[in-house]
Amino acid sequence: MAPLPRALCSGRNAGRFLPEGDTIWRTAAALRRRIAGKVVRDARPQSIARLKGRQVNAVDPNGKHLVIAFDGGIALHSHMGMTGSWHTYRPGEPWRQPAWRATVVLTFDDVVAVCFAAPVMELVRDARRPVAHLGPDILADTFDLEEVLRRARLSEAATLGELLLEQRVCAGIGNIYKCEALWQLRLDPWAVPASLDDETMRRLYNTAREMMRRNLTTPISRQRHAVHGHGRRPCPRCGSPIRIEAQGALARLTYYCERCQGSHLSRARTARQLLH
């Protein structure tokens, strides 16, 4: 039997970035291959002991959330935050992290699924409840772009960069694809969302979607980004140094090219024009 993938949600995201929708999608796909249809032989901690004896019916990603559904109408909802990761091991195989970091341990006949250091892990009666507040999933086969546009126009996000991270508008986009999509379309991360017409807004979300879906089949080690993580390096398009600035209330780092995407002066001018 081929070795099991040990860290299903880690690498570039573990401890450094919030996992984005494509990372959670790959995590769910890997877990699904290993545990779907199997019966839980043991479940720890005690708070999830009722999963013992239940069969895994589905493993579904939704934005940055992952929901494992079991028979009997119960589900295990997890959100990785900046620290969480799912691992799989053979029974008796040493774990790559200490046991005290395990949030959940699900034991099956031939595999042990362990989630380490997840800030959100809960049993729910309705698998839809934890994700009911989310906007359309950016990676879903059927993507409701018009609903995303409707929610974007209702959002109170002050800038485009903050809007793209608003999971209630569109679920799954994180800081990497926020930066990459804005750079690709030469859009100022600090522009006021109301300054974009509907067609440009549609192109923005579709660009993020295309990038993320393309990377579903590209190994993380082979993925390349134009601006994210390349602060002070030359812009691939014009050669200007890539800038880094904290943005929004959460101070998420935004990587952008000032020459390609606009300057502080253009941001201030746009804001004044909208106010007057």
XYZ file of N, CA and C in Angstrom:
828
model
N 0.843 -1.194 0.000
C 0.000 0.000 0.000
C 0.878 1.244 0.000
N 0.532 2.248 -0.825
C 1.336 3.467 -0.926
C 1.283 4.247 0.375
N 2.371 4.980 0.697
C 2.378 5.776 1.926
C 1.238 6.783 1.933
N 0.688 7.022 3.103
C -0.369 8.017 3.238
C 0.233 9.404 3.292
N -0.441 10.416 2.710
C 0.023 11.785 2.869
C -0.122 12.195 4.326
N 0.920 12.689 4.916
C 0.880 12.932 6.352
C 0.253 14.270 6.698
N 0.694 15.331 6.065
C 0.129 16.644 6.356
C -0.762 17.050 5.205
N -2.064 17.067 5.433
C -2.997 17.360 4.367
C -3.261 18.842 4.210
N -3.001 19.601 5.239
C -3.216 21.050 5.172
C -2.042 21.697 5.885
N -0.998 21.976 5.152
C 0.209 22.509 5.789
C 1.036 23.234 4.754
N 2.373 23.091 4.839
C 3.242 23.711 3.848
C 3.216 25.208 3.951
N 2.828 25.867 2.834
C 2.893 27.320 2.793
C 1.944 27.959 3.799
N 0.913 27.207 4.247
C -0.095 27.812 5.097
C 0.116 27.568 6.578
N 0.735 26.464 6.941
C 0.805 26.110 8.353
C 1.596 27.132 9.123
N 0.904 27.838 10.039
C 1.574 28.767 10.908
C 1.978 30.064 10.253
N 1.686 30.246 8.943
C 2.109 31.464 8.288
C 0.943 32.233 7.681
N 0.099 31.548 6.925
C -1.031 32.191 6.288
C -2.301 31.441 6.635
N -3.404 32.162 6.603
C -4.685 31.471 6.691
C -4.854 30.604 5.449
N -5.197 29.331 5.607
C -5.419 28.501 4.430
C -6.497 29.120 3.542
N -6.276 29.053 2.236
C -7.258 29.566 1.306
C -8.114 28.420 0.799
N -9.115 28.762 0.009
C -10.067 27.763 -0.425
C -9.445 26.594 -1.151
N -8.379 26.845 -1.961
C -7.777 25.747 -2.702
C -7.064 24.773 -1.772
N -6.471 25.290 -0.691
C -5.804 24.417 0.277
C -6.824 23.531 0.986
N -7.932 24.119 1.409
C -8.968 23.344 2.082
C -9.578 22.328 1.117
N -9.727 22.704 -0.142
C -10.259 21.774 -1.143
C -9.354 20.556 -1.274
N -8.039 20.782 -1.349
C -7.104 19.662 -1.461
C -7.114 18.811 -0.191
N -7.227 19.471 0.970
C -7.300 18.737 2.233
C -8.524 17.836 2.253
N -9.671 18.386 1.855
C -10.909 17.603 1.840
C -10.800 16.440 0.864
N -10.206 16.675 -0.305
C -10.076 15.609 -1.297
C -9.204 14.477 -0.769
N -8.107 14.839 -0.082
C -7.212 13.816 0.456
C -7.880 13.035 1.585
N -8.577 13.734 2.472
C -9.299 13.053 3.545
C -10.395 12.149 2.985
N -11.081 12.645 1.973
C -12.177 11.874 1.377
C -11.659 10.545 0.827
N -10.499 10.600 0.180
C -9.930 9.370 -0.370
C -9.609 8.357 0.722
N -9.237 8.842 1.910
C -8.770 7.951 2.969
C -9.870 7.461 3.910
N -10.908 8.295 4.122
C -11.856 7.928 5.182
C -13.309 7.829 4.731
N -13.641 8.296 3.534
C -15.039 8.260 3.095
C -15.556 6.825 3.067
N -16.740 6.608 3.632
C -17.365 5.302 3.658
C -16.880 4.396 4.771
N -15.900 4.840 5.550
C -15.348 4.010 6.621
C -16.027 4.319 7.951
N -15.935 3.374 8.862
C -16.579 3.488 10.164
C -15.553 3.880 11.225
N -15.912 4.852 12.041
C -15.036 5.314 13.115
C -14.972 4.261 14.214
N -13.759 3.800 14.558
C -13.581 2.821 15.624
C -13.330 3.490 16.968
N -12.750 4.683 16.927
C -12.541 5.437 18.163
C -12.501 6.911 17.801
N -12.979 7.760 18.724
C -13.019 9.202 18.482
C -12.646 9.932 19.768
N -11.662 10.770 19.690
C -11.213 11.561 20.846
C -11.091 13.013 20.448
N -11.335 13.924 21.408
C -11.556 13.737 22.848
C -12.972 13.236 23.161
N -13.274 13.208 24.424
C -14.552 12.663 24.869
C -15.735 13.425 24.280
N -15.536 14.696 23.993
C -16.639 15.523 23.484
C -17.136 15.058 22.117
N -16.332 14.263 21.395
C -16.792 13.759 20.098
C -16.935 12.232 20.114
N -16.986 11.641 21.307
C -17.051 10.178 21.428
C -18.278 9.594 20.741
N -19.320 10.391 20.563
C -20.540 9.881 19.928
C -20.319 9.536 18.450
N -19.162 9.928 17.881
C -18.860 9.566 16.499
C -18.445 8.101 16.368
N -18.086 7.479 17.476
C -17.661 6.079 17.435
C -18.795 5.214 16.900
N -18.450 4.380 15.913
C -19.440 3.503 15.305
C -20.184 4.116 14.133
N -19.927 5.383 13.831
C -20.621 6.042 12.720
C -19.757 5.993 11.448
N -20.425 5.940 10.328
C -19.759 5.915 9.029
C -19.613 7.320 8.475
N -18.494 7.579 7.824
C -18.264 8.871 7.171
C -19.030 8.888 5.854
N -19.961 9.816 5.732
C -20.779 9.917 4.520
C -20.219 10.910 3.508
N -19.565 11.966 4.000
C -19.061 12.990 3.078
C -17.983 13.810 3.764
N -17.065 14.336 2.950
C -16.047 15.285 3.417
C -16.086 16.457 2.451
N -16.630 17.583 2.892
C -16.891 18.690 1.976
C -16.211 19.982 2.415
N -15.501 20.631 1.479
C -14.977 21.964 1.748
C -16.018 23.011 1.383
N -15.990 24.125 2.052
C -16.824 25.266 1.690
C -16.050 26.505 2.092
N -15.494 27.199 1.099
C -14.619 28.319 1.421
C -13.428 27.825 2.215
N -13.237 28.370 3.410
C -12.119 27.979 4.268
C -12.552 27.009 5.363
N -13.766 26.481 5.246
C -14.311 25.547 6.228
C -14.304 24.130 5.665
N -14.244 23.141 6.563
C -14.300 21.741 6.162
C -15.305 21.027 7.058
N -16.230 20.307 6.448
C -17.289 19.623 7.184
C -17.272 18.135 6.836
N -17.124 17.294 7.859
C -17.185 15.844 7.691
C -18.547 15.391 8.190
N -19.353 14.806 7.297
C -20.705 14.361 7.647
C -20.704 12.859 7.934
N -21.416 12.469 8.993
C -21.521 11.073 9.408
C -22.979 10.626 9.334
N -23.175 9.309 9.323
C -24.550 8.840 9.341
C -25.203 9.219 10.675
N -26.502 9.287 10.649
C -27.227 9.738 11.832
C -27.422 11.232 11.859
N -27.013 11.920 10.796
C -27.260 13.356 10.690
C -26.359 14.238 11.521
N -25.166 13.761 11.887
C -24.237 14.555 12.679
C -23.020 14.893 11.824
N -22.370 16.030 12.110
C -21.226 16.467 11.308
C -20.160 17.090 12.195
N -18.925 17.012 11.731
C -17.782 17.605 12.419
C -17.286 18.776 11.579
N -17.400 19.972 12.125
C -17.022 21.198 11.418
C -15.676 21.687 11.921
N -14.756 21.988 10.989
C -13.445 22.509 11.385
C -13.070 23.710 10.539
N -12.307 24.596 11.160
C -11.713 25.741 10.485
C -10.261 25.780 10.944
N -9.333 25.817 9.989
C -7.920 25.659 10.323
C -7.273 26.903 10.929
N -7.856 28.072 10.708
C -7.207 29.285 11.191
C -5.798 29.380 10.632
N -4.861 29.860 11.440
C -3.476 29.981 10.996
C -2.605 28.845 11.513
N -3.166 27.937 12.319
C -2.341 26.925 12.978
C -2.753 25.498 12.687
N -3.980 25.291 12.232
C -4.496 23.935 12.124
C -4.010 23.167 10.913
N -3.987 21.832 11.031
C -3.647 20.967 9.903
C -4.177 19.564 10.166
N -4.698 18.944 9.118
C -5.128 17.547 9.169
C -3.988 16.660 8.709
N -3.739 15.571 9.429
C -2.747 14.568 9.047
C -3.425 13.205 9.003
N -2.876 12.287 8.204
C -3.313 10.895 8.260
C -2.099 10.005 8.489
N -2.310 8.935 9.271
C -1.245 7.995 9.617
C -1.773 6.571 9.580
N -0.869 5.632 9.415
C -1.232 4.241 9.652
C -1.335 4.009 11.156
N -2.162 3.083 11.587
C -2.229 2.780 13.023
C -0.840 2.408 13.557
N -0.444 3.051 14.644
C 0.844 2.788 15.256
C 1.989 3.604 14.708
N 1.766 4.309 13.613
C 2.831 5.136 13.042
C 3.054 6.382 13.906
N 4.313 6.785 14.139
C 4.564 7.992 14.943
C 3.961 9.238 14.295
N 3.443 10.110 15.117
C 2.883 11.372 14.636
C 3.993 12.404 14.475
N 3.777 13.323 13.565
C 4.783 14.354 13.305
C 4.653 15.547 14.247
N 3.570 15.589 15.011
C 3.400 16.623 16.032
C 3.067 15.947 17.358
N 3.328 16.610 18.486
C 3.041 15.988 19.778
C 1.548 15.794 19.984
N 1.207 14.748 20.747
C -0.191 14.394 20.970
C -0.980 15.515 21.639
N -0.311 16.325 22.458
C -1.044 17.374 23.159
C -1.565 18.454 22.213
N -1.050 18.495 20.990
C -1.532 19.471 20.006
C -2.735 18.949 19.207
N -3.101 17.707 19.427
C -4.203 17.121 18.657
C -5.540 17.677 19.144
N -6.280 18.254 18.239
C -7.625 18.748 18.541
C -8.624 17.612 18.456
N -8.456 16.763 17.449
C -9.363 15.642 17.200
C -8.556 14.462 16.683
N -8.928 13.261 17.122
C -8.330 12.027 16.602
C -9.465 11.079 16.215
N -9.518 10.712 14.932
C -10.502 9.760 14.427
C -9.757 8.510 13.991
N -10.056 7.382 14.626
C -9.375 6.128 14.330
C -10.291 5.203 13.536
N -9.775 4.720 12.408
C -10.475 3.754 11.571
C -9.659 2.462 11.554
N -10.112 1.450 10.844
C -9.400 0.177 10.827
C -7.978 0.315 10.284
N -7.810 1.125 9.225
C -6.513 1.164 8.548
C -5.884 2.553 8.482
N -6.483 3.531 9.128
C -5.954 4.883 9.073
C -6.391 5.655 10.312
N -5.547 6.581 10.737
C -5.870 7.483 11.833
C -5.822 8.905 11.276
N -6.917 9.640 11.392
C -6.975 11.026 10.941
C -6.873 11.932 12.165
N -5.870 12.814 12.153
C -5.607 13.688 13.288
C -5.631 15.132 12.819
N -6.376 15.954 13.526
C -6.340 17.392 13.264
C -5.593 18.057 14.408
N -4.515 18.741 14.073
C -3.702 19.415 15.071
C -4.028 20.915 15.111
N -4.145 21.424 16.331
C -4.152 22.868 16.604
C -5.185 23.662 15.816
N -6.354 23.074 15.573
C -7.411 23.812 14.892
C -8.149 24.691 15.898
N -8.296 25.975 15.630
C -8.994 26.855 16.575
C -10.501 26.632 16.617
N -11.070 26.062 15.546
C -12.504 25.784 15.511
C -12.714 24.314 15.174
N -13.348 23.598 16.082
C -13.700 22.192 15.855
C -14.961 21.930 16.662
N -16.054 21.570 16.002
C -17.317 21.402 16.705
C -18.186 20.355 16.035
N -18.954 19.649 16.856
C -19.979 18.751 16.347
C -21.257 19.556 16.119
N -21.893 19.324 14.993
C -23.128 20.041 14.687
C -24.173 19.049 14.198
N -25.420 19.383 14.420
C -26.525 18.541 13.979
C -26.860 18.763 12.503
N -26.610 19.973 12.038
C -26.917 20.323 10.657
C -25.616 20.725 9.968
N -25.172 19.942 8.985
C -23.907 20.224 8.301
C -23.925 21.551 7.572
N -25.099 22.085 7.312
C -25.192 23.357 6.596
C -25.033 24.561 7.516
N -25.296 24.375 8.816
C -25.303 25.527 9.716
C -23.968 26.276 9.794
N -22.815 25.600 9.915
C -21.563 26.345 10.063
C -21.186 27.179 8.848
N -21.772 26.867 7.681
C -21.391 27.590 6.468
C -22.551 28.391 5.882
N -23.652 28.471 6.630
C -24.842 29.149 6.112
C -24.604 30.636 5.870
N -23.662 31.233 6.617
C -23.427 32.670 6.490
C -22.522 33.025 5.313
N -21.914 32.029 4.689
C -20.922 32.278 3.649
C -21.564 32.645 2.318
N -20.811 33.411 1.531
C -21.220 33.673 0.166
C -20.920 32.469 -0.707
N -21.233 32.532 -2.004
C -20.947 31.420 -2.908
C -19.480 31.010 -2.854
N -19.236 29.701 -2.898
C -17.882 29.158 -2.839
C -17.170 29.419 -4.161
N -16.008 30.067 -4.092
C -15.259 30.445 -5.285
C -14.848 29.238 -6.118
N -14.749 28.054 -5.483
C -14.276 26.863 -6.186
C -15.388 25.911 -6.604
N -16.609 26.226 -6.255
C -17.717 25.322 -6.572
C -17.874 25.159 -8.086
N -18.270 23.959 -8.509
C -18.483 23.733 -9.937
C -19.540 24.689 -10.486
N -20.586 24.906 -9.694
C -21.610 25.878 -10.056
C -21.394 27.122 -9.217
N -20.935 28.195 -9.849
C -20.553 29.416 -9.143
C -21.547 30.520 -9.476
N -22.232 31.029 -8.450
C -23.257 32.048 -8.648
C -22.619 33.435 -8.588
N -22.072 33.862 -9.721
C -21.374 35.139 -9.782
C -22.303 36.320 -9.530
N -23.534 36.221 -9.980
C -24.465 37.332 -9.786
C -24.812 37.510 -8.301
N -24.867 36.412 -7.553
C -25.101 36.516 -6.117
C -23.893 37.151 -5.432
N -22.693 36.807 -5.896
C -21.483 37.446 -5.363
C -21.538 38.950 -5.619
N -21.892 39.336 -6.833
C -21.977 40.753 -7.165
C -23.014 41.455 -6.286
N -24.150 40.810 -6.068
C -25.189 41.409 -5.224
C -24.663 41.638 -3.803
N -23.990 40.626 -3.267
C -23.454 40.750 -1.915
C -22.343 41.779 -1.850
N -21.527 41.855 -2.901
C -20.438 42.838 -2.924
C -20.982 44.258 -2.870
N -22.088 44.490 -3.556
C -22.669 45.842 -3.562
C -23.299 46.196 -2.216
N -23.624 45.192 -1.411
C -24.189 45.441 -0.089
C -23.117 45.513 0.998
N -21.903 45.089 0.665
C -20.828 45.025 1.657
C -20.394 46.417 2.098
N -19.958 46.496 3.356
C -19.436 47.752 3.890
C -17.917 47.808 3.816
N -17.284 46.870 3.103
C -15.827 46.881 2.960
C -15.376 48.194 2.347
N -14.340 48.790 2.936
C -13.893 50.108 2.506
C -13.041 50.069 1.245
N -12.363 48.949 0.988
C -11.441 48.866 -0.140
C -11.619 47.534 -0.868
N -11.087 47.470 -2.082
C -11.176 46.232 -2.849
C -10.450 45.090 -2.147
N -9.294 45.373 -1.569
C -8.545 44.338 -0.872
C -9.347 43.724 0.259
N -10.019 44.558 1.029
C -10.843 44.055 2.136
C -12.076 43.326 1.613
N -12.654 43.800 0.523
C -13.843 43.168 -0.042
C -13.554 41.726 -0.473
N -12.416 41.508 -1.128
C -12.097 40.172 -1.617
C -11.936 39.164 -0.478
N -11.566 39.637 0.699
C -11.409 38.744 1.845
C -12.703 38.548 2.623
N -13.759 39.238 2.233
C -15.037 39.139 2.938
C -15.727 37.837 2.565
N -15.701 36.878 3.487
C -16.226 35.544 3.198
C -17.746 35.518 3.066
N -18.416 36.504 3.618
C -19.871 36.582 3.463
C -20.253 37.020 2.050
N -19.311 37.566 1.328
C -19.549 37.943 -0.068
C -19.207 36.787 -0.995
N -18.011 36.237 -0.827
C -17.545 35.118 -1.644
C -16.590 34.290 -0.797
N -16.891 33.022 -0.615
C -16.119 32.174 0.295
C -14.922 31.549 -0.404
N -13.766 31.629 0.262
C -12.598 30.891 -0.211
C -11.409 31.725 -0.603
N -11.606 32.991 -0.980
C -10.473 33.823 -1.384
C -9.700 34.253 -0.150
N -8.395 34.082 -0.190
C -7.528 34.511 0.891
C -6.543 35.562 0.418
N -5.558 35.831 1.250
C -4.649 36.937 0.980
C -3.824 36.739 -0.290
N -3.441 35.488 -0.577
C -2.618 35.248 -1.767
C -3.374 35.637 -3.032
N -4.576 35.094 -3.202
C -5.303 35.338 -4.439
C -5.935 36.718 -4.473
N -6.130 37.321 -3.314
C -6.503 38.730 -3.292
C -5.439 39.543 -4.010
N -4.191 39.360 -3.578
C -3.088 40.124 -4.159
C -2.888 39.792 -5.636
N -2.933 38.506 -5.967
C -2.647 38.089 -7.338
C -3.721 38.550 -8.320
N -4.995 38.443 -7.939
C -6.071 38.847 -8.844
C -6.054 40.356 -9.086
N -5.820 41.125 -8.029
C -5.772 42.578 -8.185
C -4.604 42.990 -9.073
N -3.454 42.336 -8.890
C -2.297 42.648 -9.733
C -2.579 42.280 -11.191
N -3.167 41.104 -11.401
C -3.437 40.639 -12.757
C -4.286 41.638 -13.537
N -5.266 42.244 -12.859
C -6.176 43.179 -13.523
C -5.761 44.633 -13.362
N -4.559 44.861 -12.788
C -4.037 46.224 -12.591
C -4.982 47.088 -11.752
N -5.568 46.483 -10.725
C -6.505 47.200 -9.870
C -5.844 47.598 -8.561
N -6.153 48.790 -8.101
C -5.607 49.321 -6.859
C -6.272 48.631 -5.668
N -5.499 47.969 -4.812
C -6.100 47.304 -3.648
C -6.846 48.252 -2.728
N -6.479 49.545 -2.759
C -7.114 50.521 -1.874
C -8.256 51.282 -2.564
N -8.603 50.893 -3.775
C -9.712 51.552 -4.459
C -11.025 51.281 -3.721
N -11.929 52.227 -3.764
C -13.254 52.059 -3.173
C -14.078 51.125 -4.062
N -14.672 50.069 -3.518
C -15.416 49.121 -4.365
C -16.457 49.781 -5.263
N -17.093 50.824 -4.776
C -18.123 51.494 -5.573
C -17.560 52.145 -6.832
N -16.224 52.294 -6.918
C -15.613 52.910 -8.103
C -15.527 51.929 -9.271
N -15.767 50.644 -9.028
C -15.725 49.650 -10.098
C -17.116 49.414 -10.664
N -17.212 49.317 -11.984
C -18.499 48.974 -12.580
C -18.735 47.468 -12.432
N -19.940 47.023 -12.718
C -20.304 45.630 -12.497
C -19.443 44.680 -13.311
N -19.137 45.037 -14.549
C -18.366 44.134 -15.393
C -16.952 43.942 -14.859
N -16.335 45.019 -14.378
C -14.990 44.894 -13.803
C -15.036 44.060 -12.528
N -16.083 44.235 -11.733
C -16.212 43.440 -10.514
C -16.365 41.952 -10.862
N -17.135 41.659 -11.896
C -17.274 40.262 -12.316
C -15.928 39.704 -12.771
N -15.174 40.477 -13.525
C -13.867 40.028 -14.001
C -12.934 39.768 -12.828
N -13.025 40.563 -11.792
C -12.152 40.394 -10.628
C -12.407 39.050 -9.944
N -13.667 38.746 -9.675
C -13.974 37.477 -9.007
C -13.705 36.293 -9.928
N -13.973 36.441 -11.209
C -13.691 35.352 -12.139
C -12.188 35.096 -12.261
N -11.395 36.155 -12.191
C -9.941 35.999 -12.252
C -9.434 35.228 -11.041
N -9.916 35.596 -9.857
C -9.527 34.862 -8.647
C -9.946 33.403 -8.757
N -11.147 33.161 -9.257
C -11.652 31.788 -9.405
C -10.780 30.975 -10.365
N -10.435 31.557 -11.513
C -9.616 30.845 -12.491
C -8.243 30.502 -11.922
N -7.632 31.445 -11.199
C -6.331 31.189 -10.587
C -6.411 30.043 -9.583
N -7.430 30.082 -8.743
C -7.544 29.089 -7.681
C -7.885 27.709 -8.243
N -8.779 27.646 -9.207
C -9.135 26.341 -9.786
C -7.956 25.742 -10.550
N -7.161 26.583 -11.182
C -5.971 26.087 -11.879
C -4.984 25.466 -10.898
N -4.875 26.051 -9.715
C -3.920 25.549 -8.736
C -4.413 24.323 -7.971
N -5.671 23.932 -8.178
C -6.151 22.702 -7.553
C -5.378 21.496 -8.045
N -4.890 21.564 -9.284
C -4.163 20.443 -9.861
C -2.667 20.725 -10.003
N -2.211 21.832 -9.421
C -0.791 22.174 -9.464
C -0.193 21.965 -8.090
N 0.819 21.100 -7.952
C 1.437 20.911 -6.637
C 1.907 22.235 -6.051
N 1.773 22.378 -4.735
C 2.149 23.622 -4.073
C 3.585 24.000 -4.398
N 4.476 23.018 -4.495
C 5.884 23.302 -4.764
C 6.117 23.911 -6.141
N 5.135 23.759 -7.045
C 5.283 24.288 -8.399
C 4.459 25.541 -8.637
N 3.724 25.981 -7.645
C 2.914 27.181 -7.814
C 3.794 28.427 -7.726
N 3.531 29.370 -8.597
C 4.304 30.608 -8.646
C 3.358 31.801 -8.538
N 3.794 32.827 -7.810
C 2.976 34.020 -7.646
C 3.727 35.237 -8.178
N 2.968 36.164 -8.725
C 3.578 37.349 -9.317
C 4.029 38.343 -8.257
N 3.184 38.563 -7.230
C 3.518 39.593 -6.240
C 3.507 39.088 -4.806
N 2.591 38.183 -4.471
C 2.490 37.756 -3.075
C 3.775 37.075 -2.610
N 4.302 37.549 -1.489
C 5.536 36.999 -0.952
C 6.790 37.528 -1.615
N 6.640 38.506 -2.520
C 7.792 39.014 -3.266
C 8.074 40.485 -2.959
N 7.869 40.882 -1.732
C 8.107 42.273 -1.355
C 9.509 42.748 -1.715
N 9.555 43.927 -2.327
C 10.789 44.612 -2.733
C 11.480 43.966 -3.933
N 10.925 42.873 -4.449
C 11.459 42.295 -5.678
C 10.821 43.000 -6.877
N 11.409 42.866 -8.072
C 10.853 43.554 -9.244
C 9.495 42.996 -9.651
N 8.602 43.884 -10.017
C 7.312 43.482 -10.572
C 7.573 42.743 -11.886
N 6.962 41.570 -12.101
C 7.184 40.825 -13.349
C 6.725 41.571 -14.587
N 5.885 42.595 -14.414
C 5.331 43.303 -15.554
C 6.117 44.567 -15.885
N 6.481 45.345 -14.861
C 7.116 46.632 -15.152
C 8.477 46.811 -14.496
N 8.848 45.923 -13.569
C 10.160 45.998 -12.943
C 10.238 46.865 -11.699
N 9.154 47.546 -11.358
C 9.159 48.367 -10.139
C 9.162 47.464 -8.906
N 9.711 47.941 -7.791
C 9.726 47.107 -6.578
C 8.307 46.826 -6.076
N 8.047 45.584 -5.713
C 6.761 45.217 -5.127
C 6.696 45.805 -3.713
N 5.609 46.492 -3.425
C 5.416 47.109 -2.117
C 4.588 46.188 -1.215
N 4.754 46.376 0.084
C 3.984 45.627 1.085
C 3.384 46.623 2.055
N 2.079 46.543 2.266
C 1.422 47.409 3.252
C 0.337 46.639 3.979
N 0.186 46.934 5.256
C -0.914 46.359 6.032
C -2.213 47.036 5.609
N -3.264 46.242 5.509
C -4.531 46.781 5.023
C -5.686 46.304 5.891
N -6.587 47.224 6.194
C -7.806 46.877 6.907
C -7.614 46.711 8.395
N -8.726 46.442 9.084
C -8.707 46.323 10.541
C -7.842 45.165 11.020
N -7.734 44.102 10.199
C -6.920 42.949 10.570
C -5.480 43.083 10.124
N -5.161 44.194 9.468
C -3.788 44.491 9.032
C -3.202 43.361 8.192
N -3.997 42.810 7.264
C -3.474 41.781 6.371
C -2.490 42.412 5.394
N -1.375 41.749 5.156
C -0.339 42.311 4.292
C -0.762 42.227 2.832
N -0.724 43.371 2.167
C -1.062 43.444 0.754
C 0.198 43.701 -0.054
N 0.452 42.831 -1.020
C 1.588 42.975 -1.934
C 1.044 43.542 -3.239
N 1.678 44.591 -3.751
C 1.166 45.210 -4.965
C 2.261 46.016 -5.655
N 2.027 46.348 -6.904
C 2.944 47.190 -7.668
C 2.339 48.578 -7.769
N 3.020 49.545 -7.209
C 2.479 50.910 -7.197
C 2.367 51.480 -8.602
N 3.293 51.130 -9.489
C 3.237 51.667 -10.849
C 2.089 51.041 -11.633
N 1.923 49.708 -11.516
C 0.880 49.017 -12.286
C -0.521 49.219 -11.723
N -0.615 49.375 -10.417
C -1.924 49.319 -9.773
C -2.380 50.624 -9.137
N -1.563 51.646 -9.142
C -1.984 52.917 -8.584
C -1.201 53.295 -7.347
N -1.259 54.565 -7.014
C -0.486 55.102 -5.901
C -1.415 55.618 -4.804
N -0.813 56.020 -3.694
C -1.597 56.608 -2.612
C -2.334 57.851 -3.090
N -1.708 58.624 -3.989
C -2.347 59.837 -4.490
C -3.613 59.497 -5.263
N -3.552 58.439 -6.087
C -4.736 58.069 -6.861
C -5.842 57.565 -5.945
N -5.465 56.889 -4.858
C -6.474 56.424 -3.904
C -7.183 57.598 -3.264
N -6.407 58.569 -2.828
C -6.987 59.746 -2.175
C -7.865 60.514 -3.147
N -7.430 60.614 -4.416
C -8.208 61.344 -5.407
C -9.535 60.639 -5.666
N -9.499 59.303 -5.783
C -10.736 58.546 -6.000
C -11.704 58.732 -4.838
N -11.174 58.676 -3.622
C -12.020 58.837 -2.445
C -12.668 60.213 -2.428
N -11.900 61.261 -2.784
C -12.457 62.633 -2.787
C -13.565 62.769 -3.828
N -13.336 62.134 -5.012
C -14.332 62.241 -6.074
C -15.639 61.579 -5.675
N -15.555 60.482 -4.942
C -16.772 59.780 -4.510
C -17.500 60.520 -3.402
N -16.748 61.281 -2.609
C -17.357 62.005 -1.509
C -18.016 63.301 -1.949
N -17.579 63.837 -3.068
C -18.112 65.144 -3.487
C -18.945 65.015 -4.735
